[in-house]
Backbone as a chain_set.jsonl record, in Angstrom:
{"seq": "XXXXXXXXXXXXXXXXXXXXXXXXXXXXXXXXXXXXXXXXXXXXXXXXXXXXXXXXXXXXXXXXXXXXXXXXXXXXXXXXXXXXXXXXXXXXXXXXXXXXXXXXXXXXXXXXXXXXXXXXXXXXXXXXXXXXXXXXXXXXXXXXXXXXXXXXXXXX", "coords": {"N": [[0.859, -1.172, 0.0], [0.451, 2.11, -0.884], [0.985, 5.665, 0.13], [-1.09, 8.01, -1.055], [-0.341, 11.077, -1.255], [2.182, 11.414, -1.179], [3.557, 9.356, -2.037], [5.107, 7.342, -0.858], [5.764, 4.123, 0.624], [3.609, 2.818, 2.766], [2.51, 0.555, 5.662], [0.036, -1.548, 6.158], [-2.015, -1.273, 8.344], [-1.538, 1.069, 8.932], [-3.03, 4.399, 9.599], [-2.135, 6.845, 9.265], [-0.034, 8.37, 7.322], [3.576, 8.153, 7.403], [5.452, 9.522, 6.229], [4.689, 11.917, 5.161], [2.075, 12.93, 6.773], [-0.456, 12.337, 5.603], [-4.315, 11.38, 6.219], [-4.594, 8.456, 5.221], [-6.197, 6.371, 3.06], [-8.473, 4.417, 2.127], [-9.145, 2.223, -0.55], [-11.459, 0.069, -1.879], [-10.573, -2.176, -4.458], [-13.4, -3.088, -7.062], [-14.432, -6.373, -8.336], [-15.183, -7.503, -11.353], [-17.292, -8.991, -10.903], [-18.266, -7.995, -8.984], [-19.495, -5.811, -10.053], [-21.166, -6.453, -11.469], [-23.32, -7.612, -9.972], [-24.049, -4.899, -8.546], [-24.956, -3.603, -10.492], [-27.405, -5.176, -10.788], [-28.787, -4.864, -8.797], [-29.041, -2.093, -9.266], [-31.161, -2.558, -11.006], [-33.159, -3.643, -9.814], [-34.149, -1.087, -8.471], [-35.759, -0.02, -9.883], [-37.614, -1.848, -10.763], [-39.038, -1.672, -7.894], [-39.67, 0.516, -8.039], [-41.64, 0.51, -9.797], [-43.571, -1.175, -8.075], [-44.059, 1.222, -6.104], [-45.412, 2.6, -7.26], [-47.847, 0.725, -7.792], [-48.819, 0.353, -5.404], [-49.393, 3.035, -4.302], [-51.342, 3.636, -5.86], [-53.43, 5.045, -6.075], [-53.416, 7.808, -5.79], [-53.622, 10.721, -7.23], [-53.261, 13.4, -9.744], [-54.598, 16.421, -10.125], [-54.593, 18.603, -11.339], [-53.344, 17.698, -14.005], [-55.538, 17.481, -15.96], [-56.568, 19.935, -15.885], [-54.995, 21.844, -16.647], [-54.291, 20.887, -19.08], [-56.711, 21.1, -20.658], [-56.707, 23.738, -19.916], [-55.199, 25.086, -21.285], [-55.089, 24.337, -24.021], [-57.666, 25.244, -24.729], [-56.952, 28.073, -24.522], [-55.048, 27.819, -26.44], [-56.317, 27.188, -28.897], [-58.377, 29.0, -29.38], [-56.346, 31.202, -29.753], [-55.46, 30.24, -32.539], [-57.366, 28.96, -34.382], [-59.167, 30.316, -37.126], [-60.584, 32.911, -37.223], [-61.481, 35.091, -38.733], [-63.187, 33.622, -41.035], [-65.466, 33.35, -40.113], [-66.593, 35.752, -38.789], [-65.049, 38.921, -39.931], [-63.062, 40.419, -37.688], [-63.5, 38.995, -35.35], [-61.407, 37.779, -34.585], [-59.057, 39.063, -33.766], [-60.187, 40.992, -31.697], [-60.777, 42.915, -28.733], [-61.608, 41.234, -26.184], [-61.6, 38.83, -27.376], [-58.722, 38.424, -27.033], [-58.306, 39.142, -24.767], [-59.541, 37.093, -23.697], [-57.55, 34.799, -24.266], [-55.756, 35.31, -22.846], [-56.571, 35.179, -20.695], [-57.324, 32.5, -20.252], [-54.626, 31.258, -21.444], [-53.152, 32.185, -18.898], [-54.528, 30.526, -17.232], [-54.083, 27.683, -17.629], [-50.894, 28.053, -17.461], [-50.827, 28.417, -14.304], [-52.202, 26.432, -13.865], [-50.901, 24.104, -14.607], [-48.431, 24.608, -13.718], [-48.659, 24.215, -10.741], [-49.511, 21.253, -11.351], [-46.693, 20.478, -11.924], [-46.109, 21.146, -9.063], [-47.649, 19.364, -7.282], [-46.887, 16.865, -8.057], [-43.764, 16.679, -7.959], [-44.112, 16.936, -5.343], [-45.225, 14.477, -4.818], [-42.976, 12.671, -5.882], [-41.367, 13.447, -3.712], [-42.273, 12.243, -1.586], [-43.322, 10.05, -2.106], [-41.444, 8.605, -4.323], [-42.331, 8.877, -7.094], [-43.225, 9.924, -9.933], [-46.349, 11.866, -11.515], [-47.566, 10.882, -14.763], [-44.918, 12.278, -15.673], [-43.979, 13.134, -18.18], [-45.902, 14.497, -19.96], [-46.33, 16.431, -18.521], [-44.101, 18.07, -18.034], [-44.097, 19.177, -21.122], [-47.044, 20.61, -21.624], [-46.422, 22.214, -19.695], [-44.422, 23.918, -20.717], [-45.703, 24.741, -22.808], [-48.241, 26.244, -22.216], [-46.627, 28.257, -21.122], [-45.515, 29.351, -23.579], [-48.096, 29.906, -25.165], [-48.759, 31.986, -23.004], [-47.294, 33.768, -23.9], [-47.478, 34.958, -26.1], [-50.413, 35.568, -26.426], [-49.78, 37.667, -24.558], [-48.201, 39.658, -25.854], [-49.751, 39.881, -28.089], [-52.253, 41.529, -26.774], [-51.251, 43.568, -26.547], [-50.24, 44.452, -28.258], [-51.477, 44.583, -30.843], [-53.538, 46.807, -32.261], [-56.695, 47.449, -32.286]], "CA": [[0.0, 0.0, 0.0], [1.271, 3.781, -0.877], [0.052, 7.111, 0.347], [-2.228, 8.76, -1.892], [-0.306, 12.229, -1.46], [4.071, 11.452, -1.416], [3.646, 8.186, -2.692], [6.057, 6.493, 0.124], [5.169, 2.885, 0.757], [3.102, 2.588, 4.059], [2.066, -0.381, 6.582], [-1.867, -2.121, 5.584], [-2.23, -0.733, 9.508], [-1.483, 2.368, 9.219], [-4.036, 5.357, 9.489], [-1.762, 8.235, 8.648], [1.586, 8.345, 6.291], [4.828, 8.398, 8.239], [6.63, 10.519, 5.856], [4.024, 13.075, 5.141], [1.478, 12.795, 8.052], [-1.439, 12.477, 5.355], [-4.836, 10.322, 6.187], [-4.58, 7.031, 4.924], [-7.606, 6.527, 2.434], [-8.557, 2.509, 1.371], [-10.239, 2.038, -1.527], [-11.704, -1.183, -2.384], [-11.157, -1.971, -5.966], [-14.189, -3.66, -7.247], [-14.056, -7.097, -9.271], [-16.23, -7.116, -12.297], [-18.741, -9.621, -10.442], [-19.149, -7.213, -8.084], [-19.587, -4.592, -10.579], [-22.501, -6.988, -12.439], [-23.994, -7.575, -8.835], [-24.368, -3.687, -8.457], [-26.063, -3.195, -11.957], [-28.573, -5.657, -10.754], [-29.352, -4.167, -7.944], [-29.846, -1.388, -9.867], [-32.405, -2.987, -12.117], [-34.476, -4.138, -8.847], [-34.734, -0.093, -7.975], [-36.546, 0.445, -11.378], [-38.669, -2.825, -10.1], [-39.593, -1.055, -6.8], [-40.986, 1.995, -8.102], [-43.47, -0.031, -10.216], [-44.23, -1.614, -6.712], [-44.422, 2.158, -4.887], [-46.373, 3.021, -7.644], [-48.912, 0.099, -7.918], [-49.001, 0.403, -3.876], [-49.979, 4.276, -4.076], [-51.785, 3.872, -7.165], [-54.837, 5.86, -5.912], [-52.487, 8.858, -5.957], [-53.663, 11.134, -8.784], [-52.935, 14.528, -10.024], [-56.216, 16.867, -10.824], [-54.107, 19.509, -11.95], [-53.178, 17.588, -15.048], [-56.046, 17.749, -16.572], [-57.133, 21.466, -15.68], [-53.509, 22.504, -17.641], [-54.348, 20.356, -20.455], [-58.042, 22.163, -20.59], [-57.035, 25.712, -20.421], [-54.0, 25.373, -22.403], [-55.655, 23.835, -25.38], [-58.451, 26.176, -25.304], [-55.995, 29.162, -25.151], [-54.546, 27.619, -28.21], [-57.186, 26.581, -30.129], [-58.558, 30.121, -29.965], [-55.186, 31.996, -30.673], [-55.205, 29.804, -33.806], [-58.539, 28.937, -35.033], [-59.707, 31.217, -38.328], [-61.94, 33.707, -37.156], [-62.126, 35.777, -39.917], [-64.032, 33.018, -41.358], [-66.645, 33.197, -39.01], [-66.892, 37.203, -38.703], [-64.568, 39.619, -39.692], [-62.296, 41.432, -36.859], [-63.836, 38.58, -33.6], [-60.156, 37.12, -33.914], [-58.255, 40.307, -33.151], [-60.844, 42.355, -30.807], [-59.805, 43.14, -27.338], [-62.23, 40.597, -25.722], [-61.378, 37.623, -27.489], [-57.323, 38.893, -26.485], [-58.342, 38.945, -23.169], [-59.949, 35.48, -23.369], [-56.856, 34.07, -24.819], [-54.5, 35.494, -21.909], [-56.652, 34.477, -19.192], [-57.075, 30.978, -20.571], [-53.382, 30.907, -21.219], [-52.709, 32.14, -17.61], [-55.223, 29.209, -16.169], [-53.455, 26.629, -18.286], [-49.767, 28.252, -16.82], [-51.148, 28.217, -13.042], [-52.786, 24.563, -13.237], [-49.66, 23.2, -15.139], [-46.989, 24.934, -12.548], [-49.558, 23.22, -9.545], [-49.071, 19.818, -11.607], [-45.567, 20.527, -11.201], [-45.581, 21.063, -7.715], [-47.784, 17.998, -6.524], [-45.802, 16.018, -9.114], [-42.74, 17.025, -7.058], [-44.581, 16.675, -3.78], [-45.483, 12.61, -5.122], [-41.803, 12.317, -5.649], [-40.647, 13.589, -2.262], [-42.82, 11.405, -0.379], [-43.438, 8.066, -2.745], [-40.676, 7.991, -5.353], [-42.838, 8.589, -8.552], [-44.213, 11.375, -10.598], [-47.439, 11.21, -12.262], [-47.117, 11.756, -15.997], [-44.506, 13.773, -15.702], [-43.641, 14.115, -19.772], [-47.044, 15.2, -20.409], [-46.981, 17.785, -17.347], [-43.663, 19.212, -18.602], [-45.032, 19.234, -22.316], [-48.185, 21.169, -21.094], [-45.854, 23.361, -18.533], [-43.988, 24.925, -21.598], [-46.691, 24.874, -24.003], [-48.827, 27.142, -21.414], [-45.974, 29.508, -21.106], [-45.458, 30.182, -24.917], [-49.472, 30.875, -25.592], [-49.34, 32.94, -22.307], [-46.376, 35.078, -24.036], [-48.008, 34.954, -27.444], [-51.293, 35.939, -25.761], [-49.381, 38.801, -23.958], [-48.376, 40.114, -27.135], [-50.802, 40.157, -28.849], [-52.917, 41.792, -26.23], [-50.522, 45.019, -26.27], [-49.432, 45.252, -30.146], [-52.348, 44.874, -31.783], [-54.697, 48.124, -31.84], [-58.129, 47.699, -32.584]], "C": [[0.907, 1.237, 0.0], [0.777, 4.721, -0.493], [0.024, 8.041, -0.745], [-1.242, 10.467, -2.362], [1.351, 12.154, -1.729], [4.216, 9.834, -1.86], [4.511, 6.884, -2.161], [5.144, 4.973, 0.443], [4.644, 3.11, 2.669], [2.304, 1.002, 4.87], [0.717, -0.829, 6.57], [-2.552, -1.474, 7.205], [-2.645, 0.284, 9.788], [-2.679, 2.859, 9.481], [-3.025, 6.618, 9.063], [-0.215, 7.684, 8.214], [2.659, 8.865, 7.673], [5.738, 9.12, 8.287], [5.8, 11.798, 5.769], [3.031, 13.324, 6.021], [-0.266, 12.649, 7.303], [-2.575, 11.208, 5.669], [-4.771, 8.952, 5.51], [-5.78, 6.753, 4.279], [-7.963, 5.221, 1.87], [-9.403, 2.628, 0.738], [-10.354, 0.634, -1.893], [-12.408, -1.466, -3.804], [-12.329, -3.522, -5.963], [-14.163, -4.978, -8.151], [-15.624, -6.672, -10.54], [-17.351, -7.791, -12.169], [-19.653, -8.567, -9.37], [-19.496, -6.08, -8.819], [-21.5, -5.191, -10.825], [-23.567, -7.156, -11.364], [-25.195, -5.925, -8.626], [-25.713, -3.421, -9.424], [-27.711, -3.984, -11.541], [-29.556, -5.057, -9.944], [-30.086, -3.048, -8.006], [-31.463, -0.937, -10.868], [-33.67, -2.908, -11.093], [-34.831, -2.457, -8.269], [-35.699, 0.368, -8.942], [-38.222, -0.612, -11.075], [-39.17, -1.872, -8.906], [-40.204, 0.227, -7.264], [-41.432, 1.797, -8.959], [-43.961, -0.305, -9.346], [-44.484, -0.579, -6.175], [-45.66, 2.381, -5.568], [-47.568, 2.2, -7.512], [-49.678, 0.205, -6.194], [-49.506, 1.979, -3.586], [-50.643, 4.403, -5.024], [-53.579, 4.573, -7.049], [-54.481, 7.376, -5.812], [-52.857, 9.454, -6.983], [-53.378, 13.094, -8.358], [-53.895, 15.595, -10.72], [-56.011, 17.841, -11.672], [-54.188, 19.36, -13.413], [-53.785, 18.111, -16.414], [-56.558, 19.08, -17.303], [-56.242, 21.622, -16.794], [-53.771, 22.466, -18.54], [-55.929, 21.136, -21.0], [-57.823, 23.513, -21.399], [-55.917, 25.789, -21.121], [-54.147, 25.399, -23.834], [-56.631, 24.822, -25.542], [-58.091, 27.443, -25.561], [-55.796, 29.295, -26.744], [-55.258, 27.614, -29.281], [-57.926, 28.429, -30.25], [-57.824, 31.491, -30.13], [-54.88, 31.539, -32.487], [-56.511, 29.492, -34.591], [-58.905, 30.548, -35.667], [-60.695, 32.235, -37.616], [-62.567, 34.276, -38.215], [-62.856, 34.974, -40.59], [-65.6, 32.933, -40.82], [-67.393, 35.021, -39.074], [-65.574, 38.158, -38.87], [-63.865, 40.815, -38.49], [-62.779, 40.864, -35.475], [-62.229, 38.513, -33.334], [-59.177, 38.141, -33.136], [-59.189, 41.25, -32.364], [-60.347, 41.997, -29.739], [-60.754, 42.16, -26.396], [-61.527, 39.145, -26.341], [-59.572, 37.896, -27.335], [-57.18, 38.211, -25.502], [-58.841, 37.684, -23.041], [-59.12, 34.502, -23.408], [-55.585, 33.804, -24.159], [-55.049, 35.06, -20.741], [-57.208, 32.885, -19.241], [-55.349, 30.689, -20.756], [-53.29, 31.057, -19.871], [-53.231, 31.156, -16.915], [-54.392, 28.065, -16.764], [-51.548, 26.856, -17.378], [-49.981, 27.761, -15.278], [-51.314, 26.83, -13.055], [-51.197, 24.182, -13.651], [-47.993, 23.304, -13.822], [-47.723, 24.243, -11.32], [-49.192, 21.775, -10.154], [-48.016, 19.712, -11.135], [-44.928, 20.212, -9.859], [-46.122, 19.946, -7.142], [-46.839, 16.997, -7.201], [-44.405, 15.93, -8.312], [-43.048, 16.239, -5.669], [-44.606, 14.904, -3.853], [-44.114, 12.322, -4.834], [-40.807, 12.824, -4.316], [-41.124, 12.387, -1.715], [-42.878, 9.445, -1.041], [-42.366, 7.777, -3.888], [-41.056, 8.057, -6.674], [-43.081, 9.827, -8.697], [-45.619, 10.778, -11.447], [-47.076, 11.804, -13.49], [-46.401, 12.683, -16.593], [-43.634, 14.717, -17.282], [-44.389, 14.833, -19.929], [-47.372, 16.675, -19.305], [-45.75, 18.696, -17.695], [-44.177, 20.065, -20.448], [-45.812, 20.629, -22.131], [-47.587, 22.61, -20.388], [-45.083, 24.491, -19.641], [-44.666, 25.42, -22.611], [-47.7, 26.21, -23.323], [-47.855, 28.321, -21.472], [-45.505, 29.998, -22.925], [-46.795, 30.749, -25.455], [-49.904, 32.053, -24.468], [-48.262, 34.734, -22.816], [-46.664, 35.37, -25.221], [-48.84, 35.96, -27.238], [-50.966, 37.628, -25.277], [-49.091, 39.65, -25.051], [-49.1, 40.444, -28.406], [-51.912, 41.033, -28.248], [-52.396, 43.581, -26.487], [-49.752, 45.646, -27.378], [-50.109, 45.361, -30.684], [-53.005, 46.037, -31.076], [-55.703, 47.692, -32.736], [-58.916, 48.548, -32.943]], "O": [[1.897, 1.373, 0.718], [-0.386, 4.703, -0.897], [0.958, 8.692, -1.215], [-1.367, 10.975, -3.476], [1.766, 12.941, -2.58], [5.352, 9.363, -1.918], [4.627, 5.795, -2.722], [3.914, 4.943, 0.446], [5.388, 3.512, 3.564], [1.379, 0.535, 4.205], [0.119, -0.082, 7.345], [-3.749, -1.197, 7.127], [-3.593, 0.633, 10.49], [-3.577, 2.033, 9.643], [-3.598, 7.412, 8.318], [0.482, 6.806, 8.724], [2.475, 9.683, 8.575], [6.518, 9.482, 9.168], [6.266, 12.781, 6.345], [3.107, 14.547, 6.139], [-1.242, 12.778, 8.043], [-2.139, 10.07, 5.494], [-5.959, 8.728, 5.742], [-6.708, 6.909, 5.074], [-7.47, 5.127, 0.745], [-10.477, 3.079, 1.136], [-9.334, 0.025, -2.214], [-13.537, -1.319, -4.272], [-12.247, -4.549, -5.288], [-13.662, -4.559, -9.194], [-16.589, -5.909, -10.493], [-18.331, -7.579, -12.883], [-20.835, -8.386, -9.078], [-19.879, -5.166, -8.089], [-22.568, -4.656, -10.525], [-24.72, -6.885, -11.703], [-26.421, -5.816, -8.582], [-26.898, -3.165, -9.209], [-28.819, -3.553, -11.857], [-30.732, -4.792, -10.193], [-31.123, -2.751, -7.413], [-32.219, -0.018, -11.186], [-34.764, -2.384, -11.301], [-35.84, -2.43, -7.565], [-36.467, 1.265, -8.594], [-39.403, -0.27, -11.144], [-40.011, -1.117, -9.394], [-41.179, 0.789, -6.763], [-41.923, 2.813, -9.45], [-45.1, 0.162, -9.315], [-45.372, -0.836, -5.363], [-46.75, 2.408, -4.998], [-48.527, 2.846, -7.091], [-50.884, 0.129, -5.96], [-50.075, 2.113, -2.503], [-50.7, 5.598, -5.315], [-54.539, 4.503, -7.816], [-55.436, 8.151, -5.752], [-52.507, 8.856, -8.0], [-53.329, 13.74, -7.312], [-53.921, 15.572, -11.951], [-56.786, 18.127, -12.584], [-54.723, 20.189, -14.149], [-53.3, 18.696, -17.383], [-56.833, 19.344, -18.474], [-56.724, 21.534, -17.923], [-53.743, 23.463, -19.262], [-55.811, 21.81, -22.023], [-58.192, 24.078, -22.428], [-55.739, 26.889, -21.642], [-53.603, 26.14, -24.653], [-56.527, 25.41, -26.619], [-58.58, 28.071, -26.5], [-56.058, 30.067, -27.666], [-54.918, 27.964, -30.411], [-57.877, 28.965, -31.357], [-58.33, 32.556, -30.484], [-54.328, 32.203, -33.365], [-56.49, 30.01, -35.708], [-58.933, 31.604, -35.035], [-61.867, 31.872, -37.71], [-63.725, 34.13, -38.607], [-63.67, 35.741, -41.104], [-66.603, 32.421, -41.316], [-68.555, 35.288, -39.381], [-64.917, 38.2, -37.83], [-64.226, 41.991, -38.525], [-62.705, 41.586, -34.481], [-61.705, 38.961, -32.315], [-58.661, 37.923, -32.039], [-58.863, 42.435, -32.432], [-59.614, 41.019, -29.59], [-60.439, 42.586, -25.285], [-60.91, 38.445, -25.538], [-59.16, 36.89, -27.912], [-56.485, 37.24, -25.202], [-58.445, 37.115, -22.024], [-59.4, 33.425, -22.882], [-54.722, 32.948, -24.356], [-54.361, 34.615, -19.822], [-57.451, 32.243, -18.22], [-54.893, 29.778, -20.064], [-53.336, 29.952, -19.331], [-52.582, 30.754, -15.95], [-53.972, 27.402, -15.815], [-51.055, 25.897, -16.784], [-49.362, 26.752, -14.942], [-50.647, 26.086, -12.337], [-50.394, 23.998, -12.736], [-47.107, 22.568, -13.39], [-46.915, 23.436, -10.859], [-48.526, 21.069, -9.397], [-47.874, 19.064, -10.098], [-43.952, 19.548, -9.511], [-45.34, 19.313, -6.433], [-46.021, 16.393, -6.506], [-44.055, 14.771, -8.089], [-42.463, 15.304, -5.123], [-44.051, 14.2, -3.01], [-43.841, 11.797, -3.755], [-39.636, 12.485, -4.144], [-40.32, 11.514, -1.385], [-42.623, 8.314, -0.629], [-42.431, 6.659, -4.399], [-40.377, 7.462, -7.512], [-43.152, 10.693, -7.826], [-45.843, 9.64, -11.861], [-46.472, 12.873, -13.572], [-46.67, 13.514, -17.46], [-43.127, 15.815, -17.511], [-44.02, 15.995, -20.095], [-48.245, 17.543, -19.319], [-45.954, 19.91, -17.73], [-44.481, 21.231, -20.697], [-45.26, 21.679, -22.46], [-48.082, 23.733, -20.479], [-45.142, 25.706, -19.452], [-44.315, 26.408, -23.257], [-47.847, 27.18, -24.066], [-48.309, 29.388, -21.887], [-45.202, 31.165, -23.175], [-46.815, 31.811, -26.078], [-50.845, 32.833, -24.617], [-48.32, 35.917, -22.477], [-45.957, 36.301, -25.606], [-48.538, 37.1, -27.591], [-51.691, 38.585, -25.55], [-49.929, 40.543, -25.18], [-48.898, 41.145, -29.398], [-52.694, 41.422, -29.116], [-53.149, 44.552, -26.572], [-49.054, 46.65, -27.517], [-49.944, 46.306, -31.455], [-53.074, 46.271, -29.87], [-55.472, 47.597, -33.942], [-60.111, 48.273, -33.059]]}, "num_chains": 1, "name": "protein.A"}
């Protein structure tokens, strides 16, 4: 055995170097069974949080949906034709304002998914859906900055 810091040969006993006075540090190299051991072990933590989940599986997230709601209806009427329908509904200052405070309900629920989503994974190890809640979480904040813009450039 050598010390880690002057490289002097030291005693399997030791605790501190003789020539330089530094701790003594043991590392135990690993064989490659014990490496393949590890990995497994690893596999069975991927197993257990299907088990936390199936074991909390009454656990839900109400938010989700709300997000997915007011986000989509934001969208759908920042983008749906109006002028087809009536000349000058799509750009008046009412349907603006409908389009920023549906984006903002879609931002709020989606950042709340977030946070119970979080809160699940403090306490049980899982998230609920949590592609579809970031998805949703950035999709809300580009129609609420769309929305915003549009509210304060266009003149009517």
């Amino acid at each position: 055995m050598y010390c880690r810091k002057c490289g002097v040969e030291i005693k399997e006993s030791a605790k501190f170097c003789d020539s330089c006075g530094a701790e003594v540090v043991k590392v135990k190299q690993k064989s490659y069974s014990e490496k393949y051991n590890e990995s497994k072990i690893q596999g069975n933590k991927k197993d257990s949080e299907a088990k936390r989940r199936e074991k909390h599986k009454d656990q839900k997230n109400p938010y989700i949906s709300a997000a997915m709601f007011a986000t989509l209806v934001a969208l759908g009427l920042a983008i749906f034709p109006w002028n087809m329908i009536g000349k000058g509904i799509g750009i008046s200052l009412p349907m603006r304002i409908a389009v920023v405070v549906f984006a903002l309900l879609g931002d709020y629920h989606s950042t709340k998914a977030r946070q119970v989503n979080n809160l699940l994974y403090s306490k049980y190890g899982f998230r609920i859906r949590e592609n579809i809640v970031t998805v949703f979480y950035y999709l809300s904040i580009f129609v609420t900055i769309v929305g915003l813009f549009a509210l304060f450039m266009y003149e009517a």
